[in-house]
PDB file of C-alpha atoms in Angstrom:
ATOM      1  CA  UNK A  14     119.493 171.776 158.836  1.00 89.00           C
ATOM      2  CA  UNK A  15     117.097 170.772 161.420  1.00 96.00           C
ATOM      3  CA  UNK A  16     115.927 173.004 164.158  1.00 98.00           C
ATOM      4  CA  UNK A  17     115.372 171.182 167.644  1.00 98.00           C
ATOM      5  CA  UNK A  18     113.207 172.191 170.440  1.00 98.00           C
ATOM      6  CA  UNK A  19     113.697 172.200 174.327  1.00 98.00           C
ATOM      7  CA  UNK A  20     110.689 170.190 175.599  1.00 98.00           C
ATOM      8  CA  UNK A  21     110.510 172.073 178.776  1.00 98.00           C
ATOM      9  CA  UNK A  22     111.050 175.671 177.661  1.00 98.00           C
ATOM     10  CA  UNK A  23     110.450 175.884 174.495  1.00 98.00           C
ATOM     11  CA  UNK A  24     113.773 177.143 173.364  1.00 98.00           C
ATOM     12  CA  UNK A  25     114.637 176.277 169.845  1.00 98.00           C
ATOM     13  CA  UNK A  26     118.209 175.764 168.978  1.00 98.00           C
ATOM     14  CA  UNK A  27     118.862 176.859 164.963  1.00 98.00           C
ATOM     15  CA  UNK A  28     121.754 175.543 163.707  1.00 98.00           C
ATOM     16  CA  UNK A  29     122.256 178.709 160.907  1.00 98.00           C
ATOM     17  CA  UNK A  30     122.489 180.756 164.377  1.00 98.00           C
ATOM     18  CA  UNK A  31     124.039 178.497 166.624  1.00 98.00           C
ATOM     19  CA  UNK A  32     124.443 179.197 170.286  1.00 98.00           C
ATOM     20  CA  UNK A  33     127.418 182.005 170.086  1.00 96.00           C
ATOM     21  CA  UNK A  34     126.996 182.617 174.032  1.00 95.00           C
ATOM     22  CA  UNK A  35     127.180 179.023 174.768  1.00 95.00           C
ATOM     23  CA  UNK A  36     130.169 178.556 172.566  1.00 96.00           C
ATOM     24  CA  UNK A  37     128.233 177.152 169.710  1.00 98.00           C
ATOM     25  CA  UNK A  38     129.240 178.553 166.299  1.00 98.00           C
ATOM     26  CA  UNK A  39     126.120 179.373 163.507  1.00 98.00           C
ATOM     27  CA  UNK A  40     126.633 176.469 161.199  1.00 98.00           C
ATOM     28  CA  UNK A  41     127.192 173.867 164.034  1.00 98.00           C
ATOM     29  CA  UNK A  42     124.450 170.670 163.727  1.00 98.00           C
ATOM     30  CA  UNK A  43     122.713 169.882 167.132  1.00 98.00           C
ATOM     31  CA  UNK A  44     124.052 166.248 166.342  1.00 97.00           C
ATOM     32  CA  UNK A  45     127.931 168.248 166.736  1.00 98.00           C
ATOM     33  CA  UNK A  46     127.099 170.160 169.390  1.00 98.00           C
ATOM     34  CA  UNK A  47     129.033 168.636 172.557  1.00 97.00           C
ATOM     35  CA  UNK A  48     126.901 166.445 175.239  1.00 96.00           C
ATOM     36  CA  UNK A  49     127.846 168.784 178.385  1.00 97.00           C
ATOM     37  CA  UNK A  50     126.045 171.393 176.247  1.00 98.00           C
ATOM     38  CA  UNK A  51     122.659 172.901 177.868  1.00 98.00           C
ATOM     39  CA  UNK A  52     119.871 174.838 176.862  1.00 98.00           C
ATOM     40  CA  UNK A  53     120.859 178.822 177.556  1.00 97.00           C
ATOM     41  CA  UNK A  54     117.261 179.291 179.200  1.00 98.00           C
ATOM     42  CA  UNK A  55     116.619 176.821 181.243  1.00 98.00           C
ATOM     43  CA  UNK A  56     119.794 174.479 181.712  1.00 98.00           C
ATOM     44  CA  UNK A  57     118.610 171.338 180.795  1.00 98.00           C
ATOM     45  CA  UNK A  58     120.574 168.799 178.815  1.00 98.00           C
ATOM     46  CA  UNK A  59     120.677 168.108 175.008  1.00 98.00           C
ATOM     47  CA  UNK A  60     118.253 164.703 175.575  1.00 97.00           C
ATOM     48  CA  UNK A  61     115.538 167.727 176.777  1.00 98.00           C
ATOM     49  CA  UNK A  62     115.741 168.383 172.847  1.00 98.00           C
ATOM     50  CA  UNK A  63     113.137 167.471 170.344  1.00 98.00           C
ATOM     51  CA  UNK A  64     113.482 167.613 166.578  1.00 98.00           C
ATOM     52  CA  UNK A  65     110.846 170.014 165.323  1.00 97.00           C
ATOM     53  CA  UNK A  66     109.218 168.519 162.109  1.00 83.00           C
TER      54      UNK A  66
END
């Protein structure tokens, strides 16, 4: 699975961990994760994301 980037922070979402504070479970795709989701460090949206290649 793809790990994606927040453009502005840096944060990296990885889908094998997930986002358990933010209600994301490990396994969870960024594509599945809903749209009113935001990154935990800086609290921009999911179109702040980046794949990282």
């Amino acid at each position: 699975m793809d790990k994606w980037i927040c453009t502005a922070c840096g944060y990296v979402y990885d889908p094998e961990v997930g986002d358990p504070d933010g209600g994301i479970a490990p396994g969870t795709r960024f594509e599945d994760i809903p749209d009113d989701w935001v990154c935990p460090l800086c609290g921009l949206g999911k179109d702040a994301f980046e794949k990282m290649s």
